[in-house]
XYZ file of C-alpha atoms in Angstrom:
464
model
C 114.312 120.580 124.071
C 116.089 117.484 123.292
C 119.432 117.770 121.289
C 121.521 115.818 118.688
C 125.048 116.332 120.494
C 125.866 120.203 120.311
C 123.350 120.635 117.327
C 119.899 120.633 118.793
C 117.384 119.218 116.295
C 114.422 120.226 117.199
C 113.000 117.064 118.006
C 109.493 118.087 119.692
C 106.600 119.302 117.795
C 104.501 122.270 119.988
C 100.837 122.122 119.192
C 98.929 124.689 116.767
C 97.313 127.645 117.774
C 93.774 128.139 116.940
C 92.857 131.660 114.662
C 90.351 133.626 116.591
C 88.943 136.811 115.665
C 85.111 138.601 115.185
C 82.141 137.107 113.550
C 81.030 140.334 111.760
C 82.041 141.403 108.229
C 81.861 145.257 107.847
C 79.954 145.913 105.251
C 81.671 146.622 101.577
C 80.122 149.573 99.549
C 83.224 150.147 97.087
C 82.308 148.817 93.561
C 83.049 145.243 93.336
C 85.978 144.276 91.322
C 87.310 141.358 89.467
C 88.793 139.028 91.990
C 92.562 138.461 92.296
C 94.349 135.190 92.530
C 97.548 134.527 93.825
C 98.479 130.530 91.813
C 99.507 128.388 94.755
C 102.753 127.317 95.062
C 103.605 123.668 95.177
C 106.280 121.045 96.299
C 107.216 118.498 93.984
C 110.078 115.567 94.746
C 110.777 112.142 93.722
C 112.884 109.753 96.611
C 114.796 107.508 94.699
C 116.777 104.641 96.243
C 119.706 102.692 94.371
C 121.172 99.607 95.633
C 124.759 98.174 95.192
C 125.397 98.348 91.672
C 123.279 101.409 91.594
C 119.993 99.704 90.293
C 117.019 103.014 91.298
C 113.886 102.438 92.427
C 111.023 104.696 93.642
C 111.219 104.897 97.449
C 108.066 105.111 99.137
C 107.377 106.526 102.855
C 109.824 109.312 102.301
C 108.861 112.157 104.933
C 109.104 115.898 103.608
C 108.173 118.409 106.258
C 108.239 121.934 105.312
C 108.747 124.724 108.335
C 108.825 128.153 108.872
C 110.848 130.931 109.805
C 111.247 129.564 113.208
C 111.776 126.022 112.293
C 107.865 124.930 113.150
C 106.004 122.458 111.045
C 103.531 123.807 108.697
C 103.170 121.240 106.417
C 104.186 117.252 106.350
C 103.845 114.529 103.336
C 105.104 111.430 102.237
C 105.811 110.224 99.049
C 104.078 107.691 97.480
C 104.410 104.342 95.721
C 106.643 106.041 93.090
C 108.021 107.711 95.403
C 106.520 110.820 94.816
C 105.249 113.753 96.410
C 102.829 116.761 95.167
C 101.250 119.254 97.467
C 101.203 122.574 98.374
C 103.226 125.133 99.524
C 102.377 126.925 102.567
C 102.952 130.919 102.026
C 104.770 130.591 105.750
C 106.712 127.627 104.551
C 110.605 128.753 104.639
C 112.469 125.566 105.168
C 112.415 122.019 103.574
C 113.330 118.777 105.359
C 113.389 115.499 103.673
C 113.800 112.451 106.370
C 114.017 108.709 105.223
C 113.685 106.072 108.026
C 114.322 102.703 105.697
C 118.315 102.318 106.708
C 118.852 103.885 109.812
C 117.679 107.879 109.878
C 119.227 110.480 106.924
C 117.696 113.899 106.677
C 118.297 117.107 104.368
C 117.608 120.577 105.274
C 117.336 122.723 102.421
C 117.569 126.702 104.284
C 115.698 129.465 102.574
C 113.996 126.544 99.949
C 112.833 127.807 96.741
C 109.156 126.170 96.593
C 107.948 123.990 93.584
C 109.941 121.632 91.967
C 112.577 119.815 94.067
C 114.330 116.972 91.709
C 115.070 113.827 93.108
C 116.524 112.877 96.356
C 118.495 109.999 96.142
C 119.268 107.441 99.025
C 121.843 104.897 98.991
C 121.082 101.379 99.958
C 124.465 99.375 99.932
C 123.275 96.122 101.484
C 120.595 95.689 98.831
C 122.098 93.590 95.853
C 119.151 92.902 94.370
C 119.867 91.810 90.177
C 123.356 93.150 90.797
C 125.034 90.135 90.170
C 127.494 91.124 92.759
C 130.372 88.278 93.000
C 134.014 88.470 94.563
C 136.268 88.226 91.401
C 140.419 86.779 91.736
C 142.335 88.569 89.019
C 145.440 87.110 88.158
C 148.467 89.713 88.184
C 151.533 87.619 87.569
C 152.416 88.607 84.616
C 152.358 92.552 85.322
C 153.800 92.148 88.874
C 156.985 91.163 86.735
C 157.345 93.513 84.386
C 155.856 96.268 86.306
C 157.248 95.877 89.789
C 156.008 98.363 92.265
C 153.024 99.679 89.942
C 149.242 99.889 91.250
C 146.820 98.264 89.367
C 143.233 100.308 89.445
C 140.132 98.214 88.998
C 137.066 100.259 88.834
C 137.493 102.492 91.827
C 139.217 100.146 94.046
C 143.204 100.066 94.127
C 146.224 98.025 94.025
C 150.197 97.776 95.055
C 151.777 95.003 93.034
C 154.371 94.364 95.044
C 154.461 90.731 95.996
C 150.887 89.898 94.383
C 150.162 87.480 91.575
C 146.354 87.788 92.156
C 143.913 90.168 93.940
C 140.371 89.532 94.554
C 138.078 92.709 94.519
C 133.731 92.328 94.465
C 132.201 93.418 91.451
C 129.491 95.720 93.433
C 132.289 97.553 95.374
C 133.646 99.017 92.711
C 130.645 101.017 91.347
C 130.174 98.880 88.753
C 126.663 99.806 86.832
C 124.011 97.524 85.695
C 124.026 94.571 83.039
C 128.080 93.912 83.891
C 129.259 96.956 81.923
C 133.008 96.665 81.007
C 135.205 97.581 83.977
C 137.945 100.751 83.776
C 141.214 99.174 84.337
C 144.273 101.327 84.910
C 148.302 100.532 85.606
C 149.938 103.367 87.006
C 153.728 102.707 87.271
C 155.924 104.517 89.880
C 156.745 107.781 87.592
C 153.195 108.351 87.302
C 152.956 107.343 83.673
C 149.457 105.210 83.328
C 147.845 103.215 81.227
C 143.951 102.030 80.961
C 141.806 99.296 79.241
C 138.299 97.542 79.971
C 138.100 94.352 81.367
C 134.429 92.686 80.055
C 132.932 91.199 83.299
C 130.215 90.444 81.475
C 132.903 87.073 80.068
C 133.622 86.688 83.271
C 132.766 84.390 85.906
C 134.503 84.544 89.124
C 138.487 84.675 87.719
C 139.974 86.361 85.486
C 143.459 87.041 84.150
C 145.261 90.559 82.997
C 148.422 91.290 80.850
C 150.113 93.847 79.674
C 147.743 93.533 76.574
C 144.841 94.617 78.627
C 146.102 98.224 79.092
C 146.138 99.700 75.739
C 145.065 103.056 76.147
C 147.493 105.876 76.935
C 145.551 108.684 77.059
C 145.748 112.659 76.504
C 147.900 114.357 78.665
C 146.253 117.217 80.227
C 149.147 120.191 79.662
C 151.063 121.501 82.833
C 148.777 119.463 85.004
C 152.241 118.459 86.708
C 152.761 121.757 87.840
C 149.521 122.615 89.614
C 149.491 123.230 92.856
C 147.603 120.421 94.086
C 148.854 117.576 96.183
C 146.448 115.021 94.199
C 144.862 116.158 90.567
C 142.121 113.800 88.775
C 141.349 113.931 85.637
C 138.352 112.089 83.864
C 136.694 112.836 80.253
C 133.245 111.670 78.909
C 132.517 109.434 75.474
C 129.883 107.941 73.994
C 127.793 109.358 76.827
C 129.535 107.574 79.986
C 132.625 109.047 81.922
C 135.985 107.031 81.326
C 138.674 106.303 83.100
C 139.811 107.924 86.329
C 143.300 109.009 86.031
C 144.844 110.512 89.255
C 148.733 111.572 90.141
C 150.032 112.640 93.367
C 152.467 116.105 93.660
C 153.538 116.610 90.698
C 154.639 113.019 89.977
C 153.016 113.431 85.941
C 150.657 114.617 84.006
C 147.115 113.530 84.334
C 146.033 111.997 81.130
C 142.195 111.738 79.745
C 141.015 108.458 78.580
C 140.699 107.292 75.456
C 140.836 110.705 74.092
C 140.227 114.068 74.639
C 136.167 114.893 73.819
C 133.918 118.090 74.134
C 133.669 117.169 78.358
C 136.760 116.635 79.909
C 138.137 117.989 83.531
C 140.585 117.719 86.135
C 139.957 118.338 89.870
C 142.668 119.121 92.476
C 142.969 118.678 95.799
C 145.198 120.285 98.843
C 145.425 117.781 101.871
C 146.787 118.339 104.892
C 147.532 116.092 108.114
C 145.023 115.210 110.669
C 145.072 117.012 114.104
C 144.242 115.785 117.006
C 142.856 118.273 119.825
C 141.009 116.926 123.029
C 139.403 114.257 122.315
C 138.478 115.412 118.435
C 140.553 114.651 114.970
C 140.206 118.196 113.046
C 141.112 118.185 109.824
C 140.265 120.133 106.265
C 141.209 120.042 102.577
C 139.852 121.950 99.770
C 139.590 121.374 95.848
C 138.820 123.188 92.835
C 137.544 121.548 89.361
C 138.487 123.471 85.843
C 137.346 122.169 82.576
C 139.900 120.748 80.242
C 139.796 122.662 76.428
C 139.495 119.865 73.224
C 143.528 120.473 73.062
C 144.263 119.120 76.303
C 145.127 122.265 77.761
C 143.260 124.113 81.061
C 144.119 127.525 82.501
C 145.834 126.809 86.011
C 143.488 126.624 88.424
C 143.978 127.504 91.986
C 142.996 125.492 94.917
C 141.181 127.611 97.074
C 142.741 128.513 100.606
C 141.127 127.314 104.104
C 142.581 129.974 105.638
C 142.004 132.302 108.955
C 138.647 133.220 107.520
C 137.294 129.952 106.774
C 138.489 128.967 110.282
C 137.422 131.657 112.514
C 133.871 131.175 110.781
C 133.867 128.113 111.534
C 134.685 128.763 115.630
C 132.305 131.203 116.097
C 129.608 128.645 114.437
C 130.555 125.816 116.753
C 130.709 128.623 120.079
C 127.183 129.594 118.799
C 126.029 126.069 118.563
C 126.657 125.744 122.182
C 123.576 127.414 123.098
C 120.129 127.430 121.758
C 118.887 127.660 117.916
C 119.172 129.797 116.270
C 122.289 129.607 115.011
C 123.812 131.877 113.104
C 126.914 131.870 110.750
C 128.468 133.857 108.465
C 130.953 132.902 105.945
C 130.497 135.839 103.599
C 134.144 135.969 103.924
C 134.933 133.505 101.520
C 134.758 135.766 98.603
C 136.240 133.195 96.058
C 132.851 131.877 94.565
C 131.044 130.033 97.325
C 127.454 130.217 97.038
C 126.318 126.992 99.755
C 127.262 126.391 103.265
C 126.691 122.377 104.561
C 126.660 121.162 107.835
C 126.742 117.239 108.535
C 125.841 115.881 112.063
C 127.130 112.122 112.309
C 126.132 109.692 115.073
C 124.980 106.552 116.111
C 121.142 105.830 117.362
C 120.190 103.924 120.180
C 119.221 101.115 118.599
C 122.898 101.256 116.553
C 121.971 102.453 113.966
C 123.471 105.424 111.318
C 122.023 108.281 111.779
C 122.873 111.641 110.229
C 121.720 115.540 109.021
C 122.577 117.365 106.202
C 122.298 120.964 106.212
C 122.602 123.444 103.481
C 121.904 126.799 103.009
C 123.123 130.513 101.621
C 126.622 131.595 102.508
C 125.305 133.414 105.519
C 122.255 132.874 107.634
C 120.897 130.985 110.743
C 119.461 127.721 111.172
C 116.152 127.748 113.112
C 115.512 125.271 115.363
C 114.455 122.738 113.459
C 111.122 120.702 114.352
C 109.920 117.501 112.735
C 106.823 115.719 113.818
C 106.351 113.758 116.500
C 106.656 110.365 114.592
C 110.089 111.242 113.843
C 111.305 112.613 117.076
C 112.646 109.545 118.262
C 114.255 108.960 115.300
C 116.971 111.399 115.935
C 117.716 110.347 119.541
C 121.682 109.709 119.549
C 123.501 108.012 122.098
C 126.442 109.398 120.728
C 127.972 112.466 118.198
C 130.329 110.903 115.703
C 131.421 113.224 113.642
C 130.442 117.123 112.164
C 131.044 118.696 109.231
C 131.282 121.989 108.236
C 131.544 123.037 104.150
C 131.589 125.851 102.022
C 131.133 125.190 98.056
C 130.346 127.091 95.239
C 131.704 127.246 91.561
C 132.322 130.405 88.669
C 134.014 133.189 89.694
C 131.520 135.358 91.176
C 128.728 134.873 93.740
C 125.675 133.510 92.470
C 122.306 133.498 94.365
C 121.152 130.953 96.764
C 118.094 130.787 94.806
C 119.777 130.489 91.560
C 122.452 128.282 92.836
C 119.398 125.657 94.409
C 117.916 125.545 91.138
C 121.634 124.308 89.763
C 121.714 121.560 92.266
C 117.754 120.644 92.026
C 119.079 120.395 87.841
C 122.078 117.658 88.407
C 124.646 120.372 87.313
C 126.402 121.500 90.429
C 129.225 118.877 91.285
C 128.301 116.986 87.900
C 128.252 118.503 84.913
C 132.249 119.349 83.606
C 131.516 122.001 81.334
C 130.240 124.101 84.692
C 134.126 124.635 85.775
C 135.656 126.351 88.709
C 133.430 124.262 91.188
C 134.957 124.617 94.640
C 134.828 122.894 98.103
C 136.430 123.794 101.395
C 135.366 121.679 103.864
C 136.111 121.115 107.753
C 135.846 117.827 109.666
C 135.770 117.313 112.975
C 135.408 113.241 114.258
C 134.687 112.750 117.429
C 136.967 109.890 119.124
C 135.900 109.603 122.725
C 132.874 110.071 125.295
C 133.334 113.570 126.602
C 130.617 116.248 125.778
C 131.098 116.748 121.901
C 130.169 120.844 122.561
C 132.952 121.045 125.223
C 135.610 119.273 123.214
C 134.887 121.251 119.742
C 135.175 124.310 121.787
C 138.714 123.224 123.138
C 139.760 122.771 119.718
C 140.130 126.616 119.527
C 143.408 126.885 117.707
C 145.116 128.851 115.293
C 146.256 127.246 112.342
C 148.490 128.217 109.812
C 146.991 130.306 106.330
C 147.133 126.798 104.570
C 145.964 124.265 106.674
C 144.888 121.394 104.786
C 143.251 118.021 105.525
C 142.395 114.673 103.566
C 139.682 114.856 101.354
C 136.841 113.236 100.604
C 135.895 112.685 96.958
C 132.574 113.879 96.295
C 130.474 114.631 93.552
């Protein structure tokens, strides 16, 4: 069985074994009765990619392969020209796997899948700037580097020091900028944390542009104690007029986070605990963990607390990566985490022979095994790494009690988990391990067997 560094994928598909049984039919004398039909269950998905300034099309040629118990293939479709897919649902069928092959290899395990409607997958395709319009832009600074010395200047999501500029040049595309040149969230942030935000029209805008302290006219809502939480970084964003606004962030305490332009019915902040990297053998471990709370109309939210990645999490997470040096199936439990987690995620990172990205997202309920996982034959050599990069182990759930897998699926499948503000307490804890060097990725993860402290925190990534 081949394997994808320590995680073995699964990569070979074993050939199906033929039903036998007798040719004669006992004979029936019981009264015959209406018959009784069992509706057939069904898959439905949509692969949707979106390019650079997040133009979506459908994405056709989409595998999803749908497995059993074990992990074997019982069923195997690709979407169409719209990037759709419609079939049925085998009654064995346990486990859903969605692979896409257009820019380098991605594939999603859903564990324990609910059949029937799936949503839409979405796949990124940076390098496609197709009617984005994407241009490098030089913004003129002067004026605020003077009057606001040592202040960051925040275009769209990509950042600033003052100090010593009088222009900065950032590309329209990188900074998530949607379609048709919609205005771009501005934001000065001086030293003390105060901040304030504005729009600059790109749509008036060739390739130069100049700011001034006129620009930044918004000052926002302070969200109330948001100073005092115990976060290392909180973020704070509200929605209007049916878009999000401005990003407002501060770091330990600094100030409070402040909504742009105002305070509406969907405002929240999200805080994160970070921690420093730690190098162990030939692998950078590291781990944060973040919380999200809704903000009330009056600016004011009830302290949340950033869950812990504590001795639990951790010794989970060893006993995962000591199981995953042997043969599927694996199994994991992190029924430990008691604070609201309803999803466990594994990533496997890594590099193809060919160079190319190639990675595998797992999720599934808070405790369980993964099977090992077989694709068809097509796709076997898809997965064939010359080398682990990274792995990723998560935990994430939101409210403040355990919710079903099945439930929680149909959340995600719905665009609310991660998404939607008024859902509050949504919470991450999350592990990374990056590989750095050559050495057997199982050996070096197992050498990283250390104890940590109760709050051992790492950077963060952002997600959604």
């Amino acid at each position: 069985m081949k394997k994808l560094g320590i995680f073995p994928v699964a990569l070979l598909l074993t050939a199906c074994g033929g039903g036998g049984g007798s040719s004669e039919t006992p004979q029936d004398t019981t009264p015959s009765q209406p018959p009784v039909t069992t509706p057939t269950q069904r898959i439905s998905l949509t692969a949707i990619s979106y390019n650079a300034c997040n133009v979506e099309t459908p994405l056709a040629g989409v595998d999803a392969v749908l497995q059993d118990s074990a992990g074997q293939v019982v069923a195997h479709y690709q979407t169409d020209s719209q990037g759709h897919i419609d079939g049925a649902w085998p009654s064995t069928a346990k486990h859903l796997t969605v692979v896409n092959t257009h820019d380098g290899v991605e594939a999603f395990t859903t564990l324990d899948a609910n059949p029937g409607e799936q949503g839409s997958v979405y796949f990124r395709d940076s390098s496609n700037e197709s009617g984005c319009n994407c241009r490098d832009i030089k913004v003129d600074i002067g004026s605020l580097g003077s009057s606001h010395y040592r202040a960051t200047l925040v275009l769209g999501s990509s950042s600033y020091d003052l100090i010593g500029q009088s222009s900065v040049t950032f590309n329209s595309c990188s900074s998530f900028i949607n379609l048709n040149n919609q205005p771009l969230d501005i934001q000065l942030i001086d030293t003390d944390g105060t901040a304030t935000a504005g729009k600059l029209d790109l749509s008036s805008v060739t390739n130069e542009a100049t700011l001034t302290q006129d620009d930044f006219s918004a000052s926002g809502v302070a969200v109330t104690g948001s100073q005092y939480f115990n976060a290392d970084e909180v973020i704070a964003r509200g929605q209007a007029n049916g878009s999000w606004q401005w990003r407002n962030f501060t770091f330990q305490g600094q100030a409070n986070v402040a909504i742009y332009p105002a305070l509406s019915q969907n405002n929240f902040v999200t805080l994160y605990q970070f921690g420093d990297e730690t190098p162990a053998n030939g692998v950078v471990a590291s781990t944060y963990a973040s919380i999200r709370a809704r903000v009330a109309a009056d600016g004011s939210v009830d302290e949340p607390t950033v869950p812990v990645v504590g001795q639990a999490f951790w010794g989970s997470t060893l006993a995962l990566l000591q199981d995953m040096e042997g043969d599927a199936p694996y199994y994991y439990d992190f029924s430990s985490e008691t604070d609201g987690m309803n999803r466990f995620g594994a990533i496997i990172y890594g590099t193809g022979t060919n160079g190319s990205n190639v990675s595998w997202n797992i999720t599934g309920p808070i405790k369980g095994e993964i099977p090992d996982l077989r694709l068809p034959t097509a796709l076997e050599s898809q997965f064939e790494l010359s080398a682990l990069t990274a792995l990723d182990l998560s935990v994430d759930g939101y409210g403040n009690s355990n919710i079903k897998w099945s439930d929680f699926q149909t959340l995600v499948r719905d665009g609310h988990i991660g998404t939607d503000p008024q859902l509050d307490n949504y919470r991450i804890k999350d592990v990374y391990f990056q590989i750095t060097d050559s050495v057997t990725a199982g050996k070096k993860l197992s050498q990283s067997q250390r104890q940590p402290t109760v709050q051992w925190f790492g950077p963060g990534r952002d997600r959604k």
